[in-house]
Coordinates of C-alpha atoms in Angstrom, one line a residue:
Chain A
X615 CA 72.3 39.6 84.5
X616 CA 71.7 36.4 86.2
X617 CA 71.8 33.1 84.4
X618 CA 68.5 31.1 84.2
X619 CA 69.6 28.2 82.1
X620 CA 72.8 27.1 80.3
X621 CA 73.8 24.4 78.0
X622 CA 77.5 23.7 77.4
X623 CA 78.8 21.5 74.5
X624 CA 75.4 19.9 74.6
X625 CA 74.3 17.1 72.2
X626 CA 71.0 15.2 72.1
X627 CA 70.2 12.0 70.3
X628 CA 66.9 10.2 69.5
X629 CA 68.0 6.7 69.3
X630 CA 71.1 6.5 67.0
X631 CA 70.3 9.9 65.2
X632 CA 71.9 13.1 66.6
X633 CA 69.3 15.9 66.7
X634 CA 71.9 18.6 67.5
X635 CA 75.3 18.8 69.0
X636 CA 78.0 21.2 70.0
X637 CA 75.3 23.6 71.4
X638 CA 76.3 26.3 73.9
X639 CA 73.3 28.5 74.9
X640 CA 72.6 30.7 77.9
X641 CA 69.3 32.2 78.9
X642 CA 69.4 35.2 81.3
X643 CA 66.7 36.5 83.6
X644 CA 63.9 38.4 82.0
X645 CA 64.8 37.6 78.4
X646 CA 62.2 36.9 75.7
X647 CA 63.9 34.2 73.5
X648 CA 62.5 32.9 70.3
X649 CA 63.4 29.3 69.5
X650 CA 63.3 29.0 65.8
X651 CA 64.1 26.7 62.9
X652 CA 62.6 24.2 60.5
X653 CA 60.4 21.3 61.7
X654 CA 62.3 18.5 63.1
X655 CA 65.4 20.5 64.0
X656 CA 65.0 19.8 67.7
X657 CA 63.3 23.0 69.0
X658 CA 60.9 21.1 71.2
X659 CA 63.7 18.8 72.2
X660 CA 65.5 21.9 73.5
X661 CA 62.6 22.6 75.8
X662 CA 62.4 18.9 76.9
X663 CA 66.1 19.2 77.8
X664 CA 65.4 22.1 80.0
X665 CA 62.5 20.4 81.6
X666 CA 64.7 17.3 82.3
X667 CA 62.4 15.1 80.1
X668 CA 65.1 14.5 77.6
X669 CA 68.7 13.7 78.7
X670 CA 71.9 14.9 77.0
X671 CA 74.2 12.5 75.2
X672 CA 77.1 15.0 75.6
X673 CA 77.8 18.2 77.6
X674 CA 76.1 19.6 80.5
X675 CA 73.0 21.6 81.4
X676 CA 71.8 23.6 84.3
X677 CA 68.5 25.2 84.9
X678 CA 67.8 27.6 87.7
X679 CA 71.0 26.6 89.3
X680 CA 70.4 22.8 89.4
X681 CA 70.5 19.9 86.8
X682 CA 67.4 19.9 84.6
X683 CA 64.2 18.5 86.2
X684 CA 65.1 19.5 89.8
X685 CA 63.5 23.0 89.7
X686 CA 60.5 21.7 87.9
X687 CA 58.0 23.6 90.1
X688 CA 59.6 27.0 89.1
X689 CA 59.2 26.3 85.4
X690 CA 55.9 26.9 83.5
X691 CA 55.5 24.7 80.4
X692 CA 53.0 24.8 77.6
X693 CA 53.2 21.6 75.5
X694 CA 52.8 21.7 71.8
X695 CA 49.5 21.4 69.8
X696 CA 46.9 21.2 72.4
X697 CA 43.4 22.1 71.7
X698 CA 40.1 21.1 73.2
X699 CA 37.1 20.2 71.1
X700 CA 33.6 21.4 71.7
X701 CA 32.6 18.4 73.8
X702 CA 35.1 19.1 76.6
X703 CA 32.8 20.3 79.3
X704 CA 35.5 21.7 81.6
X705 CA 35.7 25.4 82.4
X706 CA 38.8 27.3 81.5
X707 CA 39.4 28.3 85.0
X708 CA 39.4 24.6 86.2
X709 CA 42.0 23.9 83.7
X710 CA 44.1 26.9 84.9
X711 CA 43.8 25.7 88.4
X712 CA 45.4 22.3 87.4
X713 CA 48.6 24.3 86.7
X714 CA 48.6 25.3 90.3
X715 CA 47.8 22.1 92.2
X716 CA 47.0 19.4 89.5
X717 CA 49.8 17.2 90.6
X718 CA 48.7 17.1 94.2
X719 CA 47.1 13.8 95.5
X720 CA 43.7 13.9 96.9
X721 CA 40.4 15.3 95.8
X722 CA 39.4 18.8 96.8
X723 CA 36.3 18.5 98.8
X724 CA 33.7 21.2 99.1
X725 CA 34.1 23.4 102.0
X726 CA 37.5 22.0 103.3
X727 CA 40.9 23.6 103.3
X728 CA 39.5 27.1 103.7
X729 CA 42.5 29.3 103.7
X730 CA 44.5 27.3 101.2
X731 CA 41.4 27.2 98.8
X732 CA 41.0 31.0 99.1
X733 CA 44.7 31.6 98.4
X734 CA 44.5 29.2 95.4
X735 CA 41.3 31.0 94.1
X736 CA 43.0 34.4 94.4
X737 CA 46.1 33.2 92.5
X738 CA 43.9 31.7 89.7
X739 CA 41.9 34.9 89.4
X740 CA 45.2 36.9 89.2
X741 CA 46.7 34.8 86.4
X742 CA 43.4 34.8 84.5
X743 CA 43.4 38.6 84.8
X744 CA 47.0 38.8 83.8
X745 CA 46.4 37.0 80.5
X746 CA 43.2 38.9 79.8
X747 CA 41.1 35.8 80.0
X748 CA 38.5 37.1 82.5
X749 CA 35.7 37.3 79.9
X750 CA 35.8 33.7 79.0
X751 CA 37.5 31.8 81.9
X752 CA 34.1 30.5 83.1
X753 CA 33.2 29.1 79.8
X754 CA 33.8 25.5 78.9
X755 CA 37.3 25.4 77.3
X756 CA 36.0 23.6 74.3
X757 CA 33.7 26.5 73.4
X758 CA 36.6 29.0 73.5
X759 CA 38.3 30.1 70.3
X760 CA 41.9 29.1 69.6
X761 CA 43.2 32.3 70.7
X762 CA 41.2 32.2 74.0
X763 CA 42.2 28.5 74.6
X764 CA 45.9 29.6 74.2
X765 CA 45.5 32.5 76.7
X766 CA 44.0 30.1 79.2
X767 CA 46.8 27.5 78.7
X768 CA 49.4 30.3 79.2
X769 CA 47.6 31.2 82.4
X770 CA 47.8 27.5 83.4
X771 CA 51.6 27.6 82.8
X772 CA 51.8 30.8 84.8
X773 CA 49.8 29.5 87.8
X774 CA 52.8 28.6 89.9
X775 CA 54.5 31.9 89.4
X776 CA 57.4 30.3 87.4
X777 CA 60.8 32.0 86.9
X778 CA 61.1 30.3 83.4
X779 CA 58.3 29.9 81.0
X780 CA 58.7 27.4 78.1
X781 CA 56.1 27.8 75.4
X782 CA 56.0 25.3 72.6
X783 CA 54.4 26.7 69.4
X784 CA 51.8 28.8 71.2
X785 CA 51.2 30.8 68.0
X786 CA 50.4 27.6 66.0
X787 CA 47.0 27.7 64.4
X788 CA 46.2 31.2 65.5
X789 CA 45.3 33.9 63.1
X790 CA 47.5 37.0 62.7
X791 CA 45.9 39.4 65.1
X792 CA 45.9 36.7 67.8
X793 CA 49.5 35.8 67.0
X794 CA 50.4 39.5 67.6
X795 CA 48.4 39.8 70.8
X796 CA 49.8 36.6 72.3
X797 CA 53.3 37.6 71.4
X798 CA 52.7 41.0 73.0
X799 CA 51.2 39.3 76.1
X800 CA 54.3 37.2 76.5
X801 CA 56.6 40.2 76.1
X802 CA 54.7 42.0 78.8
X803 CA 55.3 38.9 81.2
X804 CA 59.0 39.3 80.6
X805 CA 59.1 43.0 81.1
X806 CA 56.8 43.3 84.0
X807 CA 57.3 40.2 86.0
X808 CA 60.8 39.5 85.0
X809 CA 60.0 35.9 83.7
X810 CA 62.4 34.4 81.3
X811 CA 60.6 33.0 78.2
X812 CA 61.7 30.6 75.6
X813 CA 59.0 30.5 72.9
X814 CA 59.2 27.9 70.1
X815 CA 57.9 29.0 66.6
X816 CA 58.4 27.8 63.1
X817 CA 57.7 31.2 61.7
X818 CA 59.8 34.1 63.0
X819 CA 57.9 37.0 61.4
X820 CA 54.9 37.5 63.7
X821 CA 57.2 37.4 66.7
X822 CA 60.3 39.3 65.5
X823 CA 59.5 42.8 66.8
X824 CA 58.9 41.3 70.4
X825 CA 62.0 39.1 70.9
X826 CA 65.2 40.1 72.7
X827 CA 67.1 37.2 71.3
X828 CA 66.7 34.3 68.9
X829 CA 68.1 30.9 68.9
X830 CA 68.0 29.1 65.5
X831 CA 68.2 25.3 65.3
X832 CA 68.9 23.9 61.9
X833 CA 70.9 21.0 60.4
X834 CA 72.1 19.8 63.8
X835 CA 73.5 23.1 65.0
X836 CA 72.3 26.1 66.9
X837 CA 72.9 29.8 66.3
X838 CA 72.2 32.4 69.0
X839 CA 72.1 36.2 69.1
X840 CA 70.0 39.3 68.9
X841 CA 67.6 39.4 66.0
X842 CA 69.9 42.0 64.3
X843 CA 72.9 39.7 64.5
X844 CA 71.3 36.5 63.5
X845 CA 68.5 37.5 61.2
X846 CA 70.5 38.4 58.1
X847 CA 70.3 36.9 54.6
X848 CA 73.8 35.4 54.9
X849 CA 73.5 33.8 58.3
X850 CA 70.1 32.3 57.8
X851 CA 71.0 31.0 54.3
X852 CA 74.2 29.4 55.6
X853 CA 72.3 27.9 58.6
X854 CA 69.4 26.5 56.5
X855 CA 71.7 25.7 53.6
X856 CA 69.1 27.2 51.3
X857 CA 68.3 30.7 49.9
X858 CA 66.7 32.7 52.7
X859 CA 66.2 36.3 52.2
X860 CA 65.8 39.0 55.0
X861 CA 64.1 42.1 53.9
X862 CA 63.7 45.4 55.7
X863 CA 60.2 46.9 55.6
X864 CA 59.7 50.6 55.3
X865 CA 59.0 50.8 59.0
X866 CA 62.3 49.3 59.8
X867 CA 61.0 45.8 60.7
X868 CA 62.6 42.7 59.4
X869 CA 60.8 40.1 57.4
X870 CA 62.2 36.6 56.6
X871 CA 61.3 35.2 53.3
X872 CA 61.7 31.7 52.0
X873 CA 62.3 29.8 55.3
X874 CA 62.3 26.3 54.1
X875 CA 59.9 24.3 56.2
X876 CA 61.6 21.1 55.6
X877 CA 62.8 18.4 57.9
X878 CA 66.3 18.9 59.2
X879 CA 69.3 17.1 57.9
X880 CA 69.5 14.9 61.0
X881 CA 66.5 12.9 61.6
X882 CA 65.1 14.3 64.7
X883 CA 61.4 14.9 65.2
X884 CA 59.6 17.5 67.2
X885 CA 57.1 16.0 69.6
Chain B
X14 CA 0.2 -10.2 97.2
X15 CA 0.3 -9.0 93.7
X16 CA 2.2 -5.8 93.2
X17 CA -0.2 -3.2 92.1
X18 CA 0.6 0.5 91.6
X19 CA -1.7 2.9 93.4
X20 CA -2.0 6.6 93.2
X21 CA -0.7 7.0 96.8
X22 CA 3.1 7.1 97.0
X23 CA 3.1 6.1 100.7
X24 CA 1.2 2.9 99.9
X25 CA 3.5 2.2 97.1
X26 CA 6.5 2.7 99.3
X27 CA 5.1 0.6 102.0
X28 CA 4.5 -2.2 99.4
X29 CA 8.1 -1.9 98.1
X30 CA 9.7 -2.1 101.5
X31 CA 7.5 -4.9 102.8
X32 CA 9.9 -7.6 101.5
X33 CA 13.5 -8.0 102.6
X34 CA 14.6 -8.8 99.1
X35 CA 13.3 -5.4 98.1
X36 CA 15.2 -3.7 100.9
X37 CA 18.3 -5.5 99.8
X38 CA 17.7 -4.5 96.2
X39 CA 17.3 -0.9 97.1
X40 CA 20.4 -0.8 99.3
X41 CA 22.5 -2.7 96.7
X42 CA 21.1 -0.5 93.9
X43 CA 22.0 2.7 95.8
X44 CA 25.5 1.6 96.5
X45 CA 26.0 0.5 92.9
X46 CA 24.5 3.8 91.6
X47 CA 26.8 6.0 93.7
X48 CA 30.0 4.2 92.6
X49 CA 28.9 3.9 89.0
X50 CA 28.2 7.6 88.8
X51 CA 31.6 8.6 90.4
X52 CA 33.6 6.1 88.2
X53 CA 31.5 6.8 85.2
X54 CA 32.2 10.6 85.5
X55 CA 35.8 9.8 84.7
X56 CA 34.9 7.3 82.0
X57 CA 33.0 10.1 80.1
X58 CA 35.8 12.5 80.7
X59 CA 38.5 10.1 79.5
X60 CA 36.3 8.8 76.5
X61 CA 36.7 5.3 77.6
X62 CA 33.1 4.2 77.1
X63 CA 34.2 1.4 74.7
X64 CA 36.5 0.0 77.4
X65 CA 33.7 0.3 79.9
X66 CA 31.4 -1.8 77.8
X67 CA 34.0 -4.4 77.2
X68 CA 34.8 -4.7 80.8
X69 CA 31.1 -5.2 81.6
X70 CA 31.0 -8.0 79.0
X71 CA 33.8 -9.7 81.0
X72 CA 31.3 -10.4 83.7
X73 CA 29.7 -13.0 81.4
X74 CA 32.7 -15.4 81.3
X75 CA 33.3 -14.4 84.9
X76 CA 29.9 -15.6 86.1
X77 CA 29.8 -18.8 83.9
X78 CA 33.4 -19.6 84.7
X79 CA 32.8 -19.3 88.4
X80 CA 29.7 -21.5 88.1
X81 CA 31.8 -24.1 86.2
X82 CA 34.5 -24.0 88.9
X83 CA 32.0 -24.3 91.6
X84 CA 33.0 -20.8 93.1
X85 CA 30.7 -18.0 94.2
X86 CA 29.6 -16.1 91.1
X87 CA 30.8 -12.7 92.6
X88 CA 34.4 -13.9 92.6
X89 CA 34.2 -14.7 88.9
X90 CA 32.9 -11.3 88.2
X91 CA 35.7 -9.6 90.0
X92 CA 38.5 -11.8 88.6
X93 CA 37.5 -11.4 85.0
X94 CA 36.7 -7.8 85.1
X95 CA 40.0 -6.8 86.8
X96 CA 41.9 -9.4 84.5
X97 CA 40.2 -7.7 81.5
X98 CA 41.3 -4.3 82.8
X99 CA 44.9 -5.3 83.2
X100 CA 44.9 -7.0 79.7
X101 CA 43.6 -3.7 78.2
X102 CA 45.9 -1.5 80.3
X103 CA 49.0 -3.4 79.3
X104 CA 48.0 -4.5 75.8
X105 CA 47.2 -1.0 74.5
X106 CA 50.7 0.3 75.2
X107 CA 53.2 0.8 72.3
X108 CA 56.6 1.4 73.7
X109 CA 55.3 2.7 77.0
X110 CA 52.7 5.1 75.6
X111 CA 48.9 4.9 75.3
X112 CA 48.2 4.2 71.7
X113 CA 44.5 4.9 70.7
X114 CA 44.6 2.5 67.7
X115 CA 46.1 -0.3 69.7
X116 CA 43.6 0.4 72.5
X117 CA 40.6 0.1 70.3
X118 CA 41.9 -3.1 68.7
X119 CA 42.8 -4.7 72.0
X120 CA 39.5 -3.7 73.6
X121 CA 37.5 -5.1 70.7
X122 CA 39.5 -8.4 70.8
X123 CA 39.2 -8.7 74.5
X124 CA 35.5 -8.2 74.3
X125 CA 35.1 -10.9 71.6
X126 CA 37.2 -13.5 73.5
X127 CA 35.2 -12.7 76.6
X128 CA 31.9 -13.6 74.9
X129 CA 33.4 -16.7 73.4
X130 CA 34.7 -17.9 76.7
X131 CA 31.4 -17.1 78.4
X132 CA 29.5 -19.4 75.9
X133 CA 32.2 -22.1 76.3
X134 CA 32.0 -22.1 80.1
X135 CA 28.3 -22.1 79.8
X136 CA 28.2 -25.2 77.6
X137 CA 30.8 -27.0 79.7
X138 CA 28.8 -26.2 82.8
X139 CA 25.7 -27.7 81.2
X140 CA 23.6 -27.2 84.3
X141 CA 21.2 -24.5 84.9
X142 CA 22.9 -21.3 85.5
X143 CA 20.3 -19.0 86.9
X144 CA 19.4 -18.5 83.3
X145 CA 21.4 -16.6 80.8
X146 CA 18.8 -14.0 80.6
X147 CA 19.2 -13.0 84.2
X148 CA 22.9 -12.9 83.8
X149 CA 22.7 -10.6 80.8
X150 CA 19.8 -8.3 81.9
X151 CA 20.0 -8.5 85.6
X152 CA 17.6 -9.3 88.4
X153 CA 17.1 -7.8 91.8
X154 CA 15.1 -10.7 93.2
X155 CA 18.0 -12.7 94.4
X156 CA 20.2 -10.2 96.1
X157 CA 21.4 -11.4 99.5
X158 CA 22.7 -9.6 102.6
X159 CA 26.1 -11.0 101.8
X160 CA 26.1 -9.4 98.4
X161 CA 25.0 -6.1 99.8
X162 CA 27.9 -6.2 102.2
X163 CA 30.4 -7.1 99.5
X164 CA 29.1 -4.3 97.4
X165 CA 29.5 -2.0 100.2
X166 CA 33.1 -2.9 100.8
X167 CA 34.0 -2.7 97.1
X168 CA 32.3 0.8 97.0
X169 CA 34.3 2.0 100.0
X170 CA 37.5 0.7 98.5
X171 CA 36.8 2.3 95.1
X172 CA 35.7 5.5 96.8
X173 CA 38.9 5.7 98.7
X174 CA 41.0 5.1 95.7
X175 CA 39.2 7.8 93.8
X176 CA 39.5 10.3 96.6
X177 CA 43.2 9.7 96.6
X178 CA 43.9 10.0 92.9
X179 CA 41.1 12.2 92.1
X180 CA 42.9 15.5 91.2
X181 CA 45.9 14.0 89.3
X182 CA 43.5 11.7 87.5
X183 CA 41.4 14.6 86.5
X184 CA 44.5 16.4 85.3
X185 CA 45.7 13.4 83.3
X186 CA 42.1 12.9 81.9
X187 CA 41.6 16.4 80.5
X188 CA 45.1 17.5 79.7
X189 CA 47.4 14.4 79.4
X190 CA 50.3 16.1 77.8
X191 CA 50.6 18.9 80.4
X192 CA 50.0 16.4 83.2
X193 CA 52.8 14.2 82.0
X194 CA 55.2 17.1 81.6
X195 CA 54.2 18.2 85.1
X196 CA 55.3 14.9 86.6
X197 CA 51.9 13.3 87.0
X198 CA 52.3 9.5 86.7
X199 CA 49.9 9.3 83.7
X200 CA 50.6 5.7 82.8
X201 CA 50.2 4.4 86.4
X202 CA 47.0 6.4 86.9
X203 CA 45.5 5.0 83.7
X204 CA 46.2 1.4 84.9
X205 CA 44.8 2.2 88.3
X206 CA 41.7 3.7 86.8
X207 CA 41.1 0.7 84.5
X208 CA 41.4 -1.8 87.5
X209 CA 39.0 0.6 89.5
X210 CA 36.6 0.6 86.5
X211 CA 36.8 -3.2 86.4
X212 CA 35.9 -3.5 90.1
X213 CA 33.0 -1.1 89.6
X214 CA 31.7 -2.9 86.6
X215 CA 31.9 -6.3 88.4
X216 CA 29.9 -4.8 91.2
X217 CA 27.3 -3.3 89.0
X218 CA 26.9 -6.2 86.6
X219 CA 25.7 -8.3 89.4
X220 CA 22.7 -6.1 89.8
X221 CA 21.7 -4.7 86.4
X222 CA 23.2 -7.5 84.4
X223 CA 26.2 -7.7 82.0
X224 CA 24.8 -5.9 79.1
X225 CA 23.4 -3.0 80.8
X226 CA 25.9 -2.1 83.3
X227 CA 27.2 0.3 80.7
X228 CA 24.0 2.4 81.0
X229 CA 24.4 3.2 84.7
X230 CA 28.1 3.9 84.3
X231 CA 28.0 6.2 81.3
X232 CA 24.5 7.8 81.0
X233 CA 24.2 9.6 84.4
X234 CA 27.7 11.0 84.1
X235 CA 27.1 12.0 80.5
X236 CA 23.8 13.7 81.4
X237 CA 25.3 15.5 84.3
X238 CA 28.3 16.8 82.2
X239 CA 25.8 18.0 79.6
X240 CA 23.8 19.9 82.3
X241 CA 26.6 21.8 84.0
X242 CA 30.3 22.6 83.5
X243 CA 31.0 23.0 87.2
X244 CA 33.1 20.1 88.4
X245 CA 31.8 19.5 91.8
X246 CA 28.2 20.2 90.7
X247 CA 28.5 17.8 87.9
X248 CA 29.9 15.1 90.0
X249 CA 27.1 15.6 92.5
X250 CA 24.6 15.7 89.8
X251 CA 25.8 12.4 88.3
X252 CA 25.5 10.7 91.6
X253 CA 22.0 12.1 92.2
X254 CA 20.9 11.1 88.8
X255 CA 22.2 7.5 89.1
X256 CA 20.6 7.0 92.4
X257 CA 17.3 8.5 91.3
X258 CA 17.4 6.4 88.1
X259 CA 18.1 3.2 90.0
X260 CA 15.3 3.8 92.5
X261 CA 12.8 4.7 89.7
X262 CA 13.9 1.6 87.8
X263 CA 13.6 -0.7 90.8
X264 CA 10.1 0.6 91.5
X265 CA 9.1 0.4 87.8
X266 CA 10.5 -3.2 87.6
X267 CA 8.7 -4.2 90.8
X268 CA 5.4 -3.0 89.6
X269 CA 5.6 -3.9 86.0
X270 CA 7.6 -7.2 86.2
X271 CA 10.0 -5.9 83.4
X272 CA 13.7 -6.7 83.7
X273 CA 15.6 -4.2 85.9
X274 CA 18.2 -3.5 83.2
X275 CA 15.6 -2.6 80.7
X276 CA 14.0 -0.1 83.2
X277 CA 17.3 1.5 84.1
X278 CA 18.4 1.9 80.5
X279 CA 15.1 3.3 79.4
X280 CA 15.0 6.0 82.2
X281 CA 18.7 6.8 81.7
X282 CA 18.2 7.2 78.0
X283 CA 15.2 9.5 78.4
X284 CA 17.1 11.8 80.8
X285 CA 20.2 11.9 78.6
X286 CA 18.0 12.7 75.6
X287 CA 16.3 15.5 77.5
X288 CA 19.6 16.9 78.5
X289 CA 20.9 16.8 75.0
X290 CA 17.8 18.3 73.6
X291 CA 17.8 21.2 76.1
X292 CA 21.5 21.9 75.3
X293 CA 21.0 21.9 71.6
X294 CA 17.9 24.2 72.0
X295 CA 19.9 26.7 74.2
X296 CA 22.7 27.0 71.5

């Protein structure tokens, strides 16, 4: 399997406070990786490192065969906690289009750039169909439900056909059925399109059955492995430094109980 | 000849265009309307109405300061509006990021200082400055060829800047976080936009007056965005509304002798209210 991203002996600091250190992580092609841990443990910071928005204090990082930030156009990114209130009168598909060409200078004029416009439109239609947003993509984004907005935002992150997709808390503020359907959608993107996905969540349970691998950040460290390896009562309790219990349901699925949603030992903060 | 409104639109038009000052007013008004609608469309999207209002207040010390210094009034408008824009752009940053709280504090303070300075300049000047009323509420009687030409150049400049930064500015306006992560220079764009807004406001304030500039910038764009969610259509609609509102206001002002600013705001308000009502009813 080819390597998509790697951190070696990596440490990150916000000011004087170390967020995490001694982190060795590899992401391989087509994997669906859950980035987990309590609030403030540096999960979002991990994505920012991959994007090249946050530098390392120690160690090295490479993303898509280059230092972070250089392959930005091949990475799709969904920032944390975005929602649009009802007064935003911009259609979902216009927002999706920004993922494709929003950084380009100029203003699209009506009737110009015929072929390029047609290609862009086809691509936007394709990603909208891919995330199942066809029914509401022409509505103003502010009038879409939380789950619909999240699908459109994932489509925006997918617009440039990325090799690596970084999703920061896409399940936040969604109800349970939407959490499951968005998780299933992301898993399908990995399986069918071979996209590597790193998805940040603070609650592992809705995701657990979809993930190939989990990376836990807690108390300044990171722990990586398959769900079966990492998600055990002993390992999670040791990582969190608190009593965490992993139960097996009658259908064989794992459930994590008692994840303390506390700030990490080291004073980092997600943002 | 006393202006009198007749039932025949052609006669009325003929009456309107009979005087050069009225032709100047229509030309200046049209230029102002186009640029106000385009810039205002982004103001509404970015929710910067308060900034917009404060920048239009800057024209008051601008005009009285220029009169005091013996400079052309237009230069005062531009210097103060652009200066105010820069003060707001740099003053409302906390460690490099836009802070909503600081912004509203800075904007409010800048506005208050502007009014204070305006009155100071006015009292120092002592002479007759057109009349404060004209400054505040606008007049189309005195628009010269030179002013029309200046307006045209400012409008061309503003249009060129908007055409260049349009798409990334739109990205940064609706989805700041994603735009920043995508490498859009969000901060630089917000400064560019405020300066552009300052220029537009200075141009507009010379026609409709300091206090009512706001109406031409915000109302047509807000009305258009209520009526459609299609980007190009809503931009075009904003321009069309602003131009029609200005023409209607000039006509009304000519025939009724009411202040131009009052006519513009009334028409703009009525159209906005209709758009709001029709949306609420369609829900």
